[in-house]
XYZ file of C-alpha atoms in Angstrom:
344
model
C 12.532 -3.462 13.374
C 13.950 -0.168 12.127
C 11.845 2.789 11.208
C 11.186 2.705 7.285
C 9.433 5.461 5.432
C 8.039 4.926 2.218
C 5.475 5.979 -0.572
C 2.543 4.316 -2.338
C 0.838 4.944 -5.679
C -2.102 3.457 -7.402
C -0.916 4.975 -10.753
C -3.801 7.638 -10.592
C -4.712 8.936 -14.029
C -4.192 12.744 -14.262
C -5.219 14.839 -17.120
C -3.392 16.426 -20.133
C -2.902 20.066 -20.949
C -6.367 19.776 -23.051
C -8.123 18.362 -19.871
C -8.465 14.751 -21.018
C -7.178 11.828 -19.289
C -3.822 10.715 -19.912
C -2.964 7.385 -21.780
C -2.447 4.754 -19.219
C 0.839 4.024 -20.881
C 2.012 7.491 -20.087
C 0.991 7.115 -16.390
C 2.623 3.785 -15.987
C 5.767 5.406 -17.240
C 5.479 8.274 -14.805
C 4.844 5.886 -11.907
C 8.296 4.333 -13.129
C 10.167 7.811 -12.980
C 8.537 8.392 -9.605
C 9.939 5.205 -8.316
C 13.267 5.921 -9.584
C 13.282 9.075 -7.818
C 12.371 7.793 -4.609
C 15.143 5.211 -4.787
C 17.628 8.218 -5.509
C 16.544 10.106 -2.568
C 17.035 6.992 -0.059
C 13.170 6.447 0.451
C 12.852 2.972 2.189
C 9.867 1.473 0.307
C 7.873 1.962 -2.744
C 4.426 0.307 -2.897
C 2.346 0.224 -6.192
C -1.576 -0.730 -5.909
C -3.393 -3.054 -8.014
C -6.942 -1.759 -9.523
C -9.067 -2.820 -12.611
C -10.774 0.426 -13.229
C -10.446 3.777 -15.382
C -9.324 5.623 -12.543
C -5.732 3.900 -12.471
C -3.562 2.756 -14.799
C -1.668 -0.005 -12.931
C -3.471 -3.487 -12.752
C -0.209 -5.463 -12.760
C 2.132 -3.986 -10.115
C 4.528 -6.870 -10.201
C 5.320 -6.326 -13.902
C 5.745 -2.450 -12.956
C 8.094 -3.424 -9.806
C 10.086 -5.850 -12.219
C 10.970 -2.679 -14.504
C 11.813 -0.921 -11.277
C 13.803 -3.855 -9.864
C 16.218 -3.143 -12.746
C 16.694 0.380 -12.528
C 16.766 1.115 -8.773
C 19.354 0.207 -6.248
C 18.240 0.047 -2.610
C 14.601 0.789 -2.375
C 12.136 -1.966 -1.302
C 9.557 -2.927 -3.864
C 5.994 -3.889 -2.635
C 2.365 -3.757 -3.419
C -0.258 -1.511 -1.793
C -1.911 -3.956 -2.388
C -2.027 -7.413 -4.355
C -5.893 -8.138 -4.402
C -5.390 -11.835 -3.294
C -9.157 -12.778 -3.319
C -9.123 -12.481 -7.245
C -5.514 -13.908 -7.719
C -3.886 -17.386 -7.691
C -1.473 -17.567 -4.437
C 1.023 -19.714 -6.292
C 1.301 -17.316 -9.069
C 1.593 -14.288 -6.752
C 4.522 -16.098 -5.110
C 6.169 -16.837 -8.484
C 5.860 -13.364 -9.790
C 6.995 -11.959 -6.615
C 9.992 -14.482 -6.185
C 10.867 -13.253 -9.854
C 10.719 -9.561 -8.849
C 12.978 -10.555 -5.665
C 15.520 -12.260 -8.028
C 15.767 -9.090 -10.284
C 16.059 -6.767 -7.455
C 18.698 -8.900 -5.570
C 15.996 -9.585 -2.531
C 14.228 -6.193 -2.324
C 10.824 -7.643 -3.124
C 7.778 -7.946 -0.706
C 4.126 -8.305 -0.821
C 0.995 -6.666 0.821
C -2.080 -8.729 0.244
C -5.582 -7.659 0.910
C -9.095 -7.744 -0.370
C -8.967 -4.127 -2.024
C -10.955 -1.383 -1.589
C -12.714 -2.050 -5.011
C -14.535 -5.118 -6.158
C -14.095 -4.644 -10.059
C -11.641 -7.675 -10.048
C -14.319 -10.177 -9.007
C -16.530 -10.107 -12.252
C -13.420 -9.383 -14.380
C -12.063 -12.924 -13.550
C -15.343 -14.468 -13.169
C -15.698 -14.880 -9.291
C -18.649 -14.476 -7.297
C -19.027 -11.576 -4.839
C -20.958 -13.741 -2.524
C -17.543 -15.701 -1.856
C -15.981 -12.472 -0.953
C -14.936 -13.591 2.507
C -14.076 -17.358 1.968
C -11.991 -16.494 -1.215
C -9.708 -14.409 0.767
C -9.686 -16.722 3.843
C -8.791 -19.623 1.518
C -6.199 -17.975 -0.470
C -4.395 -16.363 2.350
C -4.032 -19.871 3.878
C -2.536 -21.259 0.798
C -0.283 -18.472 0.215
C 1.005 -19.096 4.009
C 1.921 -22.404 3.211
C 3.788 -21.518 -0.158
C 5.720 -18.808 1.785
C 7.336 -21.308 3.882
C 9.174 -22.389 0.590
C 8.555 -26.043 1.464
C 6.758 -28.945 -0.271
C 3.393 -27.775 -0.190
C 0.574 -30.276 0.920
C -2.616 -28.169 0.993
C -6.461 -28.593 0.827
C -9.247 -25.855 1.013
C -12.613 -24.988 -0.390
C -12.249 -22.862 -3.476
C -9.741 -24.913 -5.681
C -8.322 -28.401 -5.979
C -5.719 -29.574 -3.452
C -2.149 -28.677 -3.959
C 0.464 -31.273 -3.807
C 3.974 -30.095 -4.747
C 7.431 -30.135 -3.794
C 8.586 -26.968 -4.815
C 7.348 -23.562 -6.300
C 9.676 -21.947 -8.744
C 11.624 -19.930 -8.460
C 12.353 -19.807 -4.881
C 13.903 -16.703 -3.387
C 17.731 -16.650 -2.447
C 17.150 -15.876 1.066
C 14.239 -18.309 1.601
C 11.854 -15.455 2.891
C 9.711 -13.354 0.928
C 8.192 -10.412 3.206
C 4.435 -10.696 3.213
C 2.283 -8.101 4.821
C -1.665 -8.306 5.096
C -3.714 -4.697 4.292
C -6.145 -3.997 7.041
C -9.025 -1.575 7.351
C -10.830 -1.372 10.675
C -11.766 -4.945 11.180
C -10.651 -6.725 14.322
C -11.074 -10.114 12.894
C -8.457 -8.994 9.888
C -5.954 -8.253 12.275
C -6.178 -11.425 14.495
C -6.117 -13.768 11.372
C -2.734 -11.918 9.973
C -1.345 -12.314 13.718
C -2.187 -16.032 13.316
C -0.384 -16.615 10.340
C 2.582 -14.467 11.629
C 2.189 -11.776 8.981
C 2.917 -8.056 9.667
C -0.119 -5.624 9.198
C -0.351 -2.444 7.140
C -3.308 -0.312 8.349
C -4.841 1.767 5.760
C -5.993 5.140 7.499
C -8.017 6.992 4.885
C -10.477 8.696 6.976
C -11.278 9.690 10.480
C -8.994 10.296 13.494
C -5.659 8.025 13.373
C -6.083 7.728 17.165
C -9.201 5.722 16.714
C -6.918 2.818 15.330
C -4.692 2.369 18.335
C -7.068 -0.299 20.074
C -6.666 -2.265 16.543
C -2.657 -2.085 16.629
C -2.713 -3.201 20.383
C -5.244 -6.084 19.580
C -2.895 -7.109 16.803
C 0.080 -7.065 19.163
C -1.977 -9.185 21.857
C -2.859 -11.577 19.053
C 0.638 -11.832 17.875
C 1.924 -12.722 21.512
C -0.974 -15.272 21.986
C 0.126 -16.899 18.419
C 3.778 -17.092 19.341
C 4.722 -14.320 16.747
C 5.765 -11.615 19.494
C 7.322 -8.340 17.677
C 5.945 -8.012 14.339
C 5.788 -4.801 12.799
C 2.772 -2.536 12.331
C 2.591 -0.169 9.182
C 0.303 2.621 8.314
C -0.724 3.841 4.690
C -2.337 7.229 4.423
C -2.768 9.909 1.696
C -0.922 13.178 1.591
C 0.885 15.719 -0.381
C 4.064 17.822 0.532
C 4.830 21.505 -0.480
C 6.793 24.194 0.766
C 3.978 25.802 3.057
C 0.861 24.336 4.486
C -1.257 26.767 2.478
C 0.614 25.668 -0.719
C 0.067 22.057 -0.204
C -3.559 22.473 0.718
C -4.007 24.746 -2.214
C -2.533 22.164 -4.657
C -3.979 18.910 -3.057
C -7.499 20.207 -2.218
C -9.147 20.378 -5.797
C -7.971 16.763 -6.505
C -8.982 15.083 -3.337
C -12.265 16.775 -2.954
C -13.060 15.566 -6.614
C -11.716 11.958 -5.977
C -14.017 11.727 -2.771
C -17.033 13.048 -4.417
C -16.518 10.577 -7.236
C -16.232 7.537 -4.923
C -18.912 9.034 -2.635
C -21.475 9.137 -5.582
C -20.476 5.445 -6.416
C -20.835 4.391 -2.911
C -23.931 6.602 -1.667
C -22.099 9.031 0.381
C -22.731 12.385 0.748
C -20.476 14.885 -1.397
C -17.498 15.927 0.630
C -17.334 19.577 1.294
C -14.021 21.411 1.373
C -14.432 21.999 5.086
C -14.800 18.127 5.551
C -11.746 17.901 3.322
C -9.520 20.530 5.475
C -10.593 18.870 8.599
C -8.690 15.825 7.451
C -5.694 17.886 6.933
C -5.657 18.838 10.843
C -3.477 17.144 13.208
C -5.996 14.504 14.205
C -7.110 13.785 10.315
C -6.252 11.035 8.173
C -4.348 13.374 5.266
C -0.794 14.070 5.689
C -0.784 17.422 3.721
C 1.310 20.260 4.571
C 4.838 21.763 4.721
C 7.552 19.159 5.460
C 7.736 20.061 9.151
C 3.951 19.867 9.420
C 3.700 16.206 7.475
C 6.961 14.971 9.583
C 5.438 16.003 12.994
C 2.134 14.361 11.997
C 3.889 11.098 10.780
C 5.810 10.946 14.208
C 2.564 11.412 16.023
C 1.001 8.551 14.151
C 3.922 5.984 14.437
C 4.000 6.989 18.382
C 0.266 6.493 18.748
C 0.052 3.138 16.843
C 3.095 1.808 18.028
C 4.132 1.435 14.160
C 7.547 1.314 12.667
C 6.585 2.199 9.269
C 4.513 4.645 7.302
C 3.824 4.753 3.641
C 2.546 8.006 2.172
C 0.071 7.601 -0.645
C 1.324 10.617 -2.730
C -0.600 10.010 -5.887
C -4.305 11.460 -5.087
C -6.800 11.566 -7.977
C -5.841 13.797 -10.798
C -2.928 15.305 -8.958
C -0.422 15.935 -12.023
C 2.825 14.344 -12.283
C 5.104 17.394 -11.654
C 3.208 17.992 -8.136
C 3.957 14.283 -7.454
C 7.506 14.592 -8.433
C 7.872 17.678 -6.256
C 5.952 16.011 -3.327
C 8.223 13.091 -3.436
C 11.452 15.115 -3.442
C 10.448 17.105 -0.512
C 9.369 13.945 1.520
C 12.746 12.506 0.594
C 15.067 15.358 1.527
C 13.124 17.003 4.307
C 10.308 14.823 5.885
C 12.099 11.529 6.002
C 15.250 13.047 8.153
C 12.971 14.993 10.045
C 10.734 12.211 11.240
C 13.923 10.166 11.972
C 15.104 12.904 14.328
C 11.717 13.356 15.914
C 11.804 9.461 16.708
C 15.296 9.636 17.706
C 16.896 8.020 14.947
C 18.965 10.923 13.609
């Protein structure tokens, strides 16, 4: 698979001039503008994540991607991620095959369990069923993605017997990835279904995920699906210099991590710990175009990955800084990574 370099966003809600959270509608329109800019710069992929909490404006990424499908020309449009555990696999396919039609074949899905659990009570699901819901629904989705008659029976819903799911894609193939963290069982399961994986690296050293990528490739070989691609999703920010990037990014990153830490019982992140994530070994791709490009190239080589997706929206980082980061990523980081990887 050719090298692909993309961007991800969750529609993080920033503040207005008075220090108040922006209206969610404003942020949705900002994401639309960010995706359009990414397309104009020749960036390969634009992913929009699904969340159901006040930090993020996007709860229906497929609807936003449908808007982008008709206002962009070449960029691939996907999710980061679709929370399959609390959705219906048939509806997921129907929505994204519609986006695929609107975009002339540029839609894709990344399914996962998500890093938050608000969708479970919101849609009347029991958290005790966390594992079985995802397993069952991934199995049904795998059947649906074949775009053949579906004869399926699982444990979380009535059996499905249908000859056709509408609308079918024109190509007969809707690319679907599985988002994974650090769990070996998750990558083995994805390999069994013949689905490529996106490794979400949001903390720690990138190199520690190399055994996971190797395990996935071995599992693919054993399952008869050799050569499936591996992608990486990580946060970051690009500015003219390393110090400018750190100054722009760190206040919002630290604030966001402390907020999440308070929810999950972690110790508050210090600025020193945050800066450690900006080093060549850390999980945050923040710096000048050269610094970020070199770090991405190292990650791709270390994990044998062929796609990298920078999560460019971070906490309350404002829209103008996100737009400048996207521009530098598209104009300088992407071509430099290709040069470093021998594709220039």
